[in-house]
XYZ file of C-alpha atoms in Angstrom:
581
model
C 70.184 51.287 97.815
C 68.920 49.411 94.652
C 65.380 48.546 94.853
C 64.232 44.960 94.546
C 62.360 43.883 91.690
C 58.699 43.824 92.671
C 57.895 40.510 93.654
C 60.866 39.310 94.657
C 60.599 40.631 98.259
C 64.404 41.014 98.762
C 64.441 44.614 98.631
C 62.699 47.939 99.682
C 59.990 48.959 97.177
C 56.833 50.640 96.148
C 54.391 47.700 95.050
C 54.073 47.830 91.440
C 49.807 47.358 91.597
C 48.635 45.518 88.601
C 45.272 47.705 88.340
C 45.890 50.749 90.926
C 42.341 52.787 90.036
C 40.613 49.510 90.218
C 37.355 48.913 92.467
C 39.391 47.541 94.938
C 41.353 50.168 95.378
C 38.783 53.007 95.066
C 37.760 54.110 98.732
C 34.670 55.651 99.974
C 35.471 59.055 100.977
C 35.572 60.144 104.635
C 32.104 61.827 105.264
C 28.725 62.087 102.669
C 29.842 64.672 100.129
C 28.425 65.567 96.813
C 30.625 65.616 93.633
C 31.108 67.677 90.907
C 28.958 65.713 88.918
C 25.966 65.195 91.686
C 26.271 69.249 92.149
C 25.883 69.723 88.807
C 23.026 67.618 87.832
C 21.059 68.697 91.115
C 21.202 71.967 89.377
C 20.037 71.034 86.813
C 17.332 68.209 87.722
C 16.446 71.232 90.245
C 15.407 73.437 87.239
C 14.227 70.961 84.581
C 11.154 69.893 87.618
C 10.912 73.838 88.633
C 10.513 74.544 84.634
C 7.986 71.544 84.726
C 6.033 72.700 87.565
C 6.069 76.780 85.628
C 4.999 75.144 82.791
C 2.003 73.424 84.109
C 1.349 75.840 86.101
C 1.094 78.527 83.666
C -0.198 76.809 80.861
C -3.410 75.085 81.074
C -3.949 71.830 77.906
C -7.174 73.854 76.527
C -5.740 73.925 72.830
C -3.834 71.511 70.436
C -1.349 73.988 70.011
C -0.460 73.927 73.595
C -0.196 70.581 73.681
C 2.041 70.078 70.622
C 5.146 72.732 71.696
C 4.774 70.920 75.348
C 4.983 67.392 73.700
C 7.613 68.795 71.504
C 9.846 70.713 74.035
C 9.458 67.710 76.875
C 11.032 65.562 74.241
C 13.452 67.913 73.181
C 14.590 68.641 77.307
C 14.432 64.733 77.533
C 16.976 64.035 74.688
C 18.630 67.410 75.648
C 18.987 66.772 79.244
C 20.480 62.555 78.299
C 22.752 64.196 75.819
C 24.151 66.615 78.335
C 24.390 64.090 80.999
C 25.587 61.432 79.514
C 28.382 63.623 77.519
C 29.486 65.338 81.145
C 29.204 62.105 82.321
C 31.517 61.060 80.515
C 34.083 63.673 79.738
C 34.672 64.254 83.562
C 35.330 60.881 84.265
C 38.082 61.531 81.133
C 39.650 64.465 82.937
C 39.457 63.131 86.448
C 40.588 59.846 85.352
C 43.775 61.595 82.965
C 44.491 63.882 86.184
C 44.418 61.009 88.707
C 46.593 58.313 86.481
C 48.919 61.319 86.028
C 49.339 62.532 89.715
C 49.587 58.543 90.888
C 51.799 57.521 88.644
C 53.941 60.235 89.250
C 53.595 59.685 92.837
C 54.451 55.780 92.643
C 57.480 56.742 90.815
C 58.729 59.661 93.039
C 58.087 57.183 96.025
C 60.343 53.902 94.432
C 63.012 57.352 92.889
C 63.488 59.154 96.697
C 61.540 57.319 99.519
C 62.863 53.910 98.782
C 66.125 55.591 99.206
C 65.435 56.659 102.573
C 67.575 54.743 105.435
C 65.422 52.420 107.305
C 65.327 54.618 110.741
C 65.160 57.859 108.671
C 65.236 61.764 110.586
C 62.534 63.926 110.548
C 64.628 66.194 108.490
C 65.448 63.518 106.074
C 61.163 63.068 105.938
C 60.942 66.589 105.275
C 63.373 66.937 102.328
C 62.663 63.828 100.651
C 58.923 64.707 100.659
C 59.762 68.556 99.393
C 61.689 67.122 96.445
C 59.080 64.640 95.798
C 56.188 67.336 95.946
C 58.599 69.534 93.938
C 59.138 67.217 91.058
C 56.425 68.875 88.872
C 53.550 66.516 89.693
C 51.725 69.594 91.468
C 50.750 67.817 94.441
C 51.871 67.945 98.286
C 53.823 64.588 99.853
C 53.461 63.502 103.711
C 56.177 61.229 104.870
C 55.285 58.860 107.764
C 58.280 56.704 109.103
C 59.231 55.699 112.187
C 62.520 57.024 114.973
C 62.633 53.865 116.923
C 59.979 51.160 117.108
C 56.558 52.524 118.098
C 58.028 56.195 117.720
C 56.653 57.479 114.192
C 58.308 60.832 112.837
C 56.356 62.592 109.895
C 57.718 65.069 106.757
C 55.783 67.262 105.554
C 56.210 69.062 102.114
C 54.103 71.959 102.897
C 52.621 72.021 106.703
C 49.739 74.558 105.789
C 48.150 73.073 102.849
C 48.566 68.873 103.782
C 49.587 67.405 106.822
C 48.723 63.962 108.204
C 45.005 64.776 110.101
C 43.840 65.921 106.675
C 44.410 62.009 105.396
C 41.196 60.298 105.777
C 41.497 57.338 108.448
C 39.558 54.910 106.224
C 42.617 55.437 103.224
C 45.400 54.899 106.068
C 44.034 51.619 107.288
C 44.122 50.590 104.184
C 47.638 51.018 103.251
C 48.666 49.926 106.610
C 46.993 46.631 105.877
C 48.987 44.162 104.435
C 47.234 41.888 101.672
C 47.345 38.675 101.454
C 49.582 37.341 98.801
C 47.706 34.931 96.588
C 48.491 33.844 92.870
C 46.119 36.691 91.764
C 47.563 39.035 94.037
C 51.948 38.760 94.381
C 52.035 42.381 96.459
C 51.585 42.971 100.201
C 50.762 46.341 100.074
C 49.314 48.443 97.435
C 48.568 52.145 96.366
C 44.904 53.304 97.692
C 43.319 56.771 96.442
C 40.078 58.368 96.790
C 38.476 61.971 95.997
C 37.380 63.871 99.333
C 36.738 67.762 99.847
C 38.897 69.558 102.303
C 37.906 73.050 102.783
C 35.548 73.511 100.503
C 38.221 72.183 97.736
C 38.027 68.780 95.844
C 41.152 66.725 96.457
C 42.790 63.411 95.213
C 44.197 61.686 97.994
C 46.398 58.669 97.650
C 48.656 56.682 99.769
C 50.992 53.679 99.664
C 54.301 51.991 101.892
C 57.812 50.437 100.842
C 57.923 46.932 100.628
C 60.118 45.195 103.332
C 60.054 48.661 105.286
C 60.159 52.099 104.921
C 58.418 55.238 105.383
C 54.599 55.404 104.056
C 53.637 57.845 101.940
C 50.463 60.074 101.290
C 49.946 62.983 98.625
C 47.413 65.493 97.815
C 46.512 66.684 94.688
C 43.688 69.575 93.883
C 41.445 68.929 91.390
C 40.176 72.598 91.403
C 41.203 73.298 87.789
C 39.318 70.180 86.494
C 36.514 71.423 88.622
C 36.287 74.663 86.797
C 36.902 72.995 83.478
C 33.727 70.540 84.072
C 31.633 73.619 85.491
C 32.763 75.172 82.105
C 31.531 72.052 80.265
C 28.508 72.195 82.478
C 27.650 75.494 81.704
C 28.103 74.855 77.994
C 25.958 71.818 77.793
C 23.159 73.751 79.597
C 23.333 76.541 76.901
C 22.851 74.073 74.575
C 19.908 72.312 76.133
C 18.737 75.877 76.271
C 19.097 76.220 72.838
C 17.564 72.707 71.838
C 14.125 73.494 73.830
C 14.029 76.593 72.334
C 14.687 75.439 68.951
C 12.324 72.917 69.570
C 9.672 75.382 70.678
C 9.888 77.125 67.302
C 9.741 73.099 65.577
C 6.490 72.643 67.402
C 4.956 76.242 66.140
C 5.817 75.600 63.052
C 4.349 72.284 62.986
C 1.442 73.056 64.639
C 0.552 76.035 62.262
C 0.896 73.212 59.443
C -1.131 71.081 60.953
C -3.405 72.989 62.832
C -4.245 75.355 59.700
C -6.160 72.222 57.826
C -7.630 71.733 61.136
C -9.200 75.363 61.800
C -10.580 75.346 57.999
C -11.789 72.177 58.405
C -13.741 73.409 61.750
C -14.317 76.760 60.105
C -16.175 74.491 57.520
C -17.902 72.626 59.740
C -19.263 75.766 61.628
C -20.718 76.801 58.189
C -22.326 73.465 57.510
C -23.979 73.595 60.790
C -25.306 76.449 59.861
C -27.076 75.640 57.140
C -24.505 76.414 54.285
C -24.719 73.274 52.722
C -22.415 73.851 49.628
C -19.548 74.486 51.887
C -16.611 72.073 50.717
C -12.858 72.681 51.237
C -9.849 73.198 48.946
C -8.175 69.534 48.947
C -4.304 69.319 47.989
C -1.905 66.983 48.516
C -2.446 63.113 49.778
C -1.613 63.019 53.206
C -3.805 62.284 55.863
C -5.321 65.906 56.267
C -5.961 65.914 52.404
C -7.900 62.752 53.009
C -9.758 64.212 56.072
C -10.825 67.167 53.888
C -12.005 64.885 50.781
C -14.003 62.923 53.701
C -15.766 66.203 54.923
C -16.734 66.804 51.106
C -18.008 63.779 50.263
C -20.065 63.867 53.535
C -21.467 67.346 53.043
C -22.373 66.610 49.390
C -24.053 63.875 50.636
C -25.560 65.889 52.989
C -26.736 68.320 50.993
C -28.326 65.982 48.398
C -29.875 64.514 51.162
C -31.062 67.815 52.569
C -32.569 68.777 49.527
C -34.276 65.217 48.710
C -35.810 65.689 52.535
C -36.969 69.421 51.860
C -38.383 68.418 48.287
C -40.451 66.092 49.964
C -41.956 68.068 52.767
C -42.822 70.404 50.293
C -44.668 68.045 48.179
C -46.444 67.488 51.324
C -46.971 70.592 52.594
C -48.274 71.285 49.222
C -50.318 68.060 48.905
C -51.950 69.274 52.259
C -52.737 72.439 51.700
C -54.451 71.385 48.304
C -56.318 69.059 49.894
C -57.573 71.407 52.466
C -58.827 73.890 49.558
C -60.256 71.474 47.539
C -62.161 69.834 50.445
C -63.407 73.573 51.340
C -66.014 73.194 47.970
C -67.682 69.975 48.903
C -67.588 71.101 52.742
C -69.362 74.161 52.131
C -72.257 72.012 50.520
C -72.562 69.623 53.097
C -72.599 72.098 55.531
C -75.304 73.842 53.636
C -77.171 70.305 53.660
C -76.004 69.047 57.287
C -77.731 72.723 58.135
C -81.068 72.029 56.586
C -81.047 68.331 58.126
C -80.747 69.743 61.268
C -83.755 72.543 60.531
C -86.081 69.314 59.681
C -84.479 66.869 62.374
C -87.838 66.890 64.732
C -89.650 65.892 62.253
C -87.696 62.750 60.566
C -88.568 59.028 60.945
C -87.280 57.825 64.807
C -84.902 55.348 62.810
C -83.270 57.520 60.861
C -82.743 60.277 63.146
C -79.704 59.047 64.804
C -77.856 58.595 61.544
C -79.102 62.348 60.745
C -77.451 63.204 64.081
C -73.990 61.363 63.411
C -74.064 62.610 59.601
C -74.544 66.391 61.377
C -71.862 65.565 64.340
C -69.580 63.955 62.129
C -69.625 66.918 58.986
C -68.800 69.464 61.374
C -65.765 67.292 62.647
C -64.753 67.228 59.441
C -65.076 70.956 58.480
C -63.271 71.789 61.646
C -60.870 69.478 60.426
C -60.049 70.827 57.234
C -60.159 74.336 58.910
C -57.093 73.061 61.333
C -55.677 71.581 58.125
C -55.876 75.088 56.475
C -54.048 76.732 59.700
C -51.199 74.215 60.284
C -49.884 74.496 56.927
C -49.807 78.136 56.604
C -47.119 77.982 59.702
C -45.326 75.339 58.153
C -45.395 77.176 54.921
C -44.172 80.637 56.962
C -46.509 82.796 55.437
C -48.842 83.193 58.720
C -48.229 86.853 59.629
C -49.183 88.980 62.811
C -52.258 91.700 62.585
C -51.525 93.838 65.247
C -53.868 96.004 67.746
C -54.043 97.101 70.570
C -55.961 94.888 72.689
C -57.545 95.251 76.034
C -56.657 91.628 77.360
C -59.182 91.550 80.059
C -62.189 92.752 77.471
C -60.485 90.406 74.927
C -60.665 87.496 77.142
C -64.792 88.122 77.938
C -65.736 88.335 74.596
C -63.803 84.909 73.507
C -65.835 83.366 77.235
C -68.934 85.107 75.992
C -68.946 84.415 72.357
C -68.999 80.266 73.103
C -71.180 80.819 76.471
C -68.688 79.868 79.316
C -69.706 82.229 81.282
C -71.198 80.060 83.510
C -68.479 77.468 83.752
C -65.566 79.856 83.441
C -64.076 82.323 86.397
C -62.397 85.171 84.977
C -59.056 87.419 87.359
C -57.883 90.015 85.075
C -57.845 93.851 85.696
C -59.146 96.481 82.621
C -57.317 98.606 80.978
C -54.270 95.817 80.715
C -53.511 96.995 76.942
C -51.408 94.926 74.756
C -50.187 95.448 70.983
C -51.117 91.763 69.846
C -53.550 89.983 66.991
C -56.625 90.211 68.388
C -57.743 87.351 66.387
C -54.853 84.469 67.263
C -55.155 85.415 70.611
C -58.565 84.521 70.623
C -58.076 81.230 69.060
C -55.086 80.102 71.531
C -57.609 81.283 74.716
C -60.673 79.292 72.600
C -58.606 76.533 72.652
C -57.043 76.544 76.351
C -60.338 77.118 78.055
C -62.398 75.017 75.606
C -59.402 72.193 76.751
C -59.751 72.400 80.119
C -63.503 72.772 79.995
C -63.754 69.576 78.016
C -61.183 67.250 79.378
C -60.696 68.833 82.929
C -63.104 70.146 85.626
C -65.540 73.347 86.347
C -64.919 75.718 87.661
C -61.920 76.980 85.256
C -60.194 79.891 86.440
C -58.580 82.282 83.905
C -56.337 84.751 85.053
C -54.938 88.068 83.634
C -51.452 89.287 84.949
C -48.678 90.888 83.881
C -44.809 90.443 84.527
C -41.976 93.248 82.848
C -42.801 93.519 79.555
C -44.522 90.183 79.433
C -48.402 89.195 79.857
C -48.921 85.975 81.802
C -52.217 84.353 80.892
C -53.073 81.026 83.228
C -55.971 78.737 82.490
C -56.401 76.329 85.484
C -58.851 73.644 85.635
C -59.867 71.036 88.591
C -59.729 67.918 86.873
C -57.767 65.364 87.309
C -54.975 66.529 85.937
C -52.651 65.551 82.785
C -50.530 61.703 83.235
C -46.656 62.921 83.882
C -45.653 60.751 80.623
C -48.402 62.978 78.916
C -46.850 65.931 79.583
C -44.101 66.394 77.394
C -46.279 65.582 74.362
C -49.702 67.768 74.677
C -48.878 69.993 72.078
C -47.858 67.188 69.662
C -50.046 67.069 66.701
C -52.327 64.440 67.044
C -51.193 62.888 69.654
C -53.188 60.265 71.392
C -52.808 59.549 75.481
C -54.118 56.268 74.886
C -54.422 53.641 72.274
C -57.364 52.132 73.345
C -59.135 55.727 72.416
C -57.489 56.517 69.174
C -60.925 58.738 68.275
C -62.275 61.688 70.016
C -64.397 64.709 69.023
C -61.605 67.131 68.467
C -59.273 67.120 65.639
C -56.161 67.062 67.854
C -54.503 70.236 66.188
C -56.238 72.637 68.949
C -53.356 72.786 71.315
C -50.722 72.653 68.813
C -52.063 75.365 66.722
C -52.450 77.359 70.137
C -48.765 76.781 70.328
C -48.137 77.925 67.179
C -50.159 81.241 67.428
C -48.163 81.855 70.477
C -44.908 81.340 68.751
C -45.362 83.285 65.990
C -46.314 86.176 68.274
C -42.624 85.823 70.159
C -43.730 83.464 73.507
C -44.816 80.001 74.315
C -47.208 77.569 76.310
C -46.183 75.458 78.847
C -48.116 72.577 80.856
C -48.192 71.463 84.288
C -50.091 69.752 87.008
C -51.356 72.022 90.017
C -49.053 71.886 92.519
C -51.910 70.640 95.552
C -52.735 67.728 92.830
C -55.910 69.406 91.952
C -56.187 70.114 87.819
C -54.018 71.146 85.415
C -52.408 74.763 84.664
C -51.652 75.992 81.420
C -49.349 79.039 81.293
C -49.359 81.579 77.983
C -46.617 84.033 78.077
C -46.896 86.321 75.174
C -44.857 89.972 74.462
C -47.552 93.059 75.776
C -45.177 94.928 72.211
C -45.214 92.235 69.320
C -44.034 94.933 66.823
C -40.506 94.199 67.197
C -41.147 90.389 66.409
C -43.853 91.185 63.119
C -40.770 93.599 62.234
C -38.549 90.591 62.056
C -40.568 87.950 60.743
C -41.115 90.598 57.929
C -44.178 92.656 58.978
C -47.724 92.049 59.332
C -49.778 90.851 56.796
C -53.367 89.164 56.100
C -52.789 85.299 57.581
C -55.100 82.255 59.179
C -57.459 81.027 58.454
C -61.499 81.163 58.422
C -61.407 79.437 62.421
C -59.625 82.850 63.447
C -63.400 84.892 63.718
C -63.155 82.978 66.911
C -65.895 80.682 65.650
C -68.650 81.120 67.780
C -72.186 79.812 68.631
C -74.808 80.073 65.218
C -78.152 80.788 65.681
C -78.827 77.625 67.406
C -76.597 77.353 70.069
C -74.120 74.813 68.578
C -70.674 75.354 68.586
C -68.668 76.720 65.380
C -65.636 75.656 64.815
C -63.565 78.445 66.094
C -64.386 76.347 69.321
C -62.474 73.570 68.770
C -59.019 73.086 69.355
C -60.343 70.859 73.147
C -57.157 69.225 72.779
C -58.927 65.854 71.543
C -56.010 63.036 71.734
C -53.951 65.087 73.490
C -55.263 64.778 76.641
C -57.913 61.945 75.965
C -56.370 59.909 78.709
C -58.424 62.838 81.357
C -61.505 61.985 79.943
C-alpha cells in the first residue's frame, strides 16, 4: 500500500513532525531519576564541599602563605570545576542528542518502510515479524507493535519479549501518542512521535513512540544508551583528572608566588625586628620599581629619618644630662661656703636682733634645701648617666634597718618587725638611702606610728613601710615616684626636693627589684612595698661589676651635732605626696 503524502490525510502514515526532539515533544520520565549528568556532578559537587570542609578544617588562615595557595587553588577549582561542567555539559547533550536523532529517525523511517504496510486488522504474527525486521534493521534498538484484532481487541508484537515489552513503556509517553492533536495552521499532523530518557533496570534507555495516520498499529522502541553512558563517565573521569591537575598546578602557582612576594615581606619584617631593636642603620636592598621596591624605599627613608631623629634626641639629653651634672658640681663650691656660713649663723642665732632672726632662720632653712637639692641633682644624673654601680656586703637587714631609724632619731615614732640574722648580699649604703627615704615619707606626709617590717619570700627580701595617715589620692598613685611631681597645684612648694622617692626607686632598680605603692586595704595609711634580691651579685655581674658610685647623701646623712637633720634625710617625698599633708 503506498503511503499518503503527509498532510494529505488520504493514506496510512507516520506523521512527518516538523521539530520531533522539540519541548513539546520531550516527556518527563516516569518516576524521579537522576541522569548521567546529575550523577556525575553530585560526585563531584560531593567532593569539591568535602575538599572544602578538609581544607578548612585542616588548615587554619594564621599565615599569608596559607591564605594565598587557598585563594589561588579556590579559584583555580572554581574555573576548573565551570570548565569541566560546562564542557560535559555540553558534549553529552552532543552524544545523547547524535544517538537519539539517529535511533528516531531510523525508527520513523522503519515505521512509514514496514508498519505502514501492515493490513489494517493485522495478526499477532504479522506484529511480531514486522517489529523483528524493524528492530533488525541495524538501528540497535527493540520495536513493540500495538494494533488491534477486532475493535476493542488490541494484539501486540514484540521484537524481543525479554528485553522490551509493552509494561516497560512509560504510561505518561503512551497517552501521549494516543492523543490526537489538534490540527491548526502551525500544527498540519494529528499525531506525532514522543520520546523521553527513563532507566529500566538500572540501564538508561531512549524510549519513543508514535501511530499511522488514518490507522494502523502504534509503535514503541527502545534504545540503550549504555555505551554513551560509559563514554560520558569516560569524559567525566577525564575532566576530573584535569581539574585535579589544574588545583594542583595551581597550588605550585600560589607557592611560587607567595615565595616572591612573601620573601620582600619577611626581610622587610626581619628589618623591622632589627629597628625595633635599636639597630638604627638597618635599611634594605631596594631593586626593581614595583610596589614592594617602593615599600622597601619607604622603610628606608623612615628609618633614616628615624635614626637622625634618634640621634638629634640622644644629643640633646646628653647636653642635658651634662648641663646638669655640671651644674650640680659647680654649685657644690659655693654650697660648701654657705653651708660653712649658714653653720656659724645658726651658732650666733640666740643672740641676733628679734627682726632679723627670722630671715636668719629662712636663709638657714632655705640653704640646706638647696644643698640637699644639688645633692639629689648629683644622684639622679649618675643613673641617667649609667655609671651608678652596686658596693656589695653582706648586710644584716634587721641591724641595717635600726641604724638608718637610729641615725635620724625615729625611734620613737617608728615600730620596727624584722628578725636578726636575716643576711643579705646588698649596698649597704643605697639601701639605707631608699629606707631614709620611705620612712622619712611616711613619717612626714602620713601618720605615727609607722610600722617597718622585715620578711623574706624565696630568694627575695620584702621590706614594707606602713603608715596611718590618710593615705595617698587613687589619681596620685600611679605618679609618686615621678620626679617632681606635685599632687596639687595650689602647693607647687614643699620642703623636700621631690627626687626622694624617685631616687629610692632608682636605688632599688639598680639593685635588680622595685617599689610599689598602695593604700591599706582597711583605709587606714599607706603601704609601701620594697622587694629587693637577698644575692645582688648576679645583677652587679651584669650591669658590669661593682664599682665606687652615689653620691655624698649615701652616708645616710644623719643628725649633726645639733640635732638637725642632714641631708641624707631627705628624700620625704615633697610634691609627691603633698596632697597628704
Amino acid at each position: 500500500m503506498r503511503a499518503a503524502a503527509a498532510g494529505e490525510g488520504g493514506g496510512r502514515s507516520v506523521v512527518a513532525d516538523p521539530d520531533p526532539y522539540g519541548a513539546r515533544c520531550r516527556l518527563p520520565a516516569r518516576r524521579p531519576r537522576v541522569s548521567m549528568r546529575e550523577e556525575r556532578d553530585g560526585t563531584s559537587s560531593g567532593a569539591v564541599k568535602g575538599g572544602r570542609r578538609a581544607l578548612s578544617a585542616g588548615k587554619r588562615w594564621t599565615s599569608l602563605r596559607v591564605r594565598l595557595i587557598v585563594v589561588f587553588g579556590l579559584v583555580a577549582l572554581t574555573a576548573a570545576v565551570s570548565a569541566s561542567g560546562i564542557a560535559y555539559w555540553l558534549n553529552r547533550e552532543a552524544v545523547l542528542t547524535r544517538t537519539q536523532e539517529a535511533a528516531l529517525g531510523d525508527f520513523k523511517q522503519e515505521m512509514q518502510n514496514r508498519a505502514a504496510a501492515l493490513p489494517l486488522r493485522p495478526t499477532e504474527e504479522e506484529l511480531r515479524q514486522t517489529a523483528e525486521l524493524m528492530a533488525g534493521g541495524g538501528g540497535g534498538y527493540s520495536v513493540v507493535l500495538l494494533g488491534e484484532r477486532d475493535a476493542g481487541k488490541p494484539i501486540v508484537g514484540t521484537s524481543d519479549p525479554d528485553r522490551f515489552t509493552l509494561r516497560d513503556v512509560p504510561a505518561s509517553l503512551r497517552t501521549a501518542v494516543d492523543e490526537e492533536q489538534e490540527l491548526t495552521a502551525g500544527n498540519k499532523h494529528s499525531y506525532h512521535v514522543f520520546w523521553l530518557r527513563t532507566t529500566l533496570r538500572g540501564t538508561p534507555y531512549l524510549v519513543g513512540g508514535t501511530r499511522i495516520i488514518g490507522g494502523g498499529p502504534t509503535g514503541y522502541m527502545l534504545k540503550s544508551l549504555e555505551p554513551e553512558r560509559q563514554d560520558l563517565n569516560s569524559l567525566g573521569w577525564s575532566l576530573g583528572v584535569a581539574t585535579l591537575l589544574a588545583l594542583l598546578g595551581s597550588a605550585l602557582l600560589a607557592q611560587v608566588a607567595a615565595t616572591t612576594v612573601l620573601k620582600p615581606v619577611h626581610r622587610l619584617g626581619e628589618a623591622a625586628r632589627r629597628l625595633g631593636e635599636g639597630k638604627l642603620d638597618t635599611r634594605l636592598r631596594v631593586s626593581g620599581t614595583d610596589e614592594l621596591a617602593e615599600l622597601a624605599r619607604t622603610f628606608n627613608s623612615a628609618a633614616e629619618s628615624l635614626q637622625k631623629k634618634v640621634a638629634d634626641m640622644s644629643a640633646r639629653e646628653e647636653s642635658s644630662r651634662r648641663f646638669v651634672a655640671d651644674m650640680s658640681h659647680e654649685l657644690r663650691t659655693p654650697m660648701t661656703a654657705l653651708t660653712a656660713v649658714t653653720e656659724v649663723l645658726e651658732e650666733e642665732q640666740d643672740s641676733l636682733d628679734p627682726m632679723v632672726a627670722p630671715a636668719v632662720s629662712l636663709v638657714i632653712s632655705e640653704t640646706r634645701r638647696l644643698n640637699t637639692l644639688v645633692e639629689n641633682l648629683m644622684e639622679v644624673t649618675r643613673f641617667d648617666a649609667g655609671t651608678a654601680k652596686l658596693v656589695l656586703d653582706d648586710v644584716d637587714v634587721a641591724d641595717q634597718v635600726t641604724a638608718c631609724i637610729d641615725a635620724r632619731a625615729w625611734l620613737d615614732a617608728v615600730e620596727l618587725d624584722a628578725e636578726r640574722g636575716i643576711v643579705a648580699r646588698l649596698d649597704p649604703r643605697r639601701l639605707d638611702v631608699i629606707l631614709a627615704n620611705l620612712i622619712g615619707n611616711a613619717l612626714k606626709h602620713g601618720g605615727s606610728p609607722v610600722r617597718v617590717s622585715v620578711r623574706t619570700a624565696g630568694d627575695d627580701l620584702i621590706v614594707r613601710v606602713r603608715d596611718h595617715g590618710p593615705g595617698i589620692p587613687e589619681d596620685v598613685l600611679p605618679h609618686v615616684f615621678d620626679r617632681f611631681y606635685k599632687a596639687s597645684a595650689s602647693r607647687p612648694r614643699s620642703e623636700g626636693s621631690g627626687l626622694g622617692l624617685s631616687i629610692a626607686m632608682e636605688n632599688a632598680l639598680i639593685h635588680g627589684g622595685d617599689i610599689t605603692a598602695a593604700n591599706s586595704p582597711d583605709g587606714d595609711g599607706a603601704v609601701f612595698t620594697l622587694r629587693l634580691p637577698r644575692d645582688g651579685s648576679e645583677v652587679a655581674a651584669r650591669d658590669g661589676g661593682a664599682g665606687e658610685g652615689g653620691s655624698a647623701r649615701g652616708d645616710g646623712g644623719g643628725r649633726d651635732g645639733r640635732g638637725n637633720d642632714g641631708p641624707g634625710d631627705e628624700g620625704q617625698h615633697s610634691g609627691e605626696r603633698d596632697a597628704r599633708a
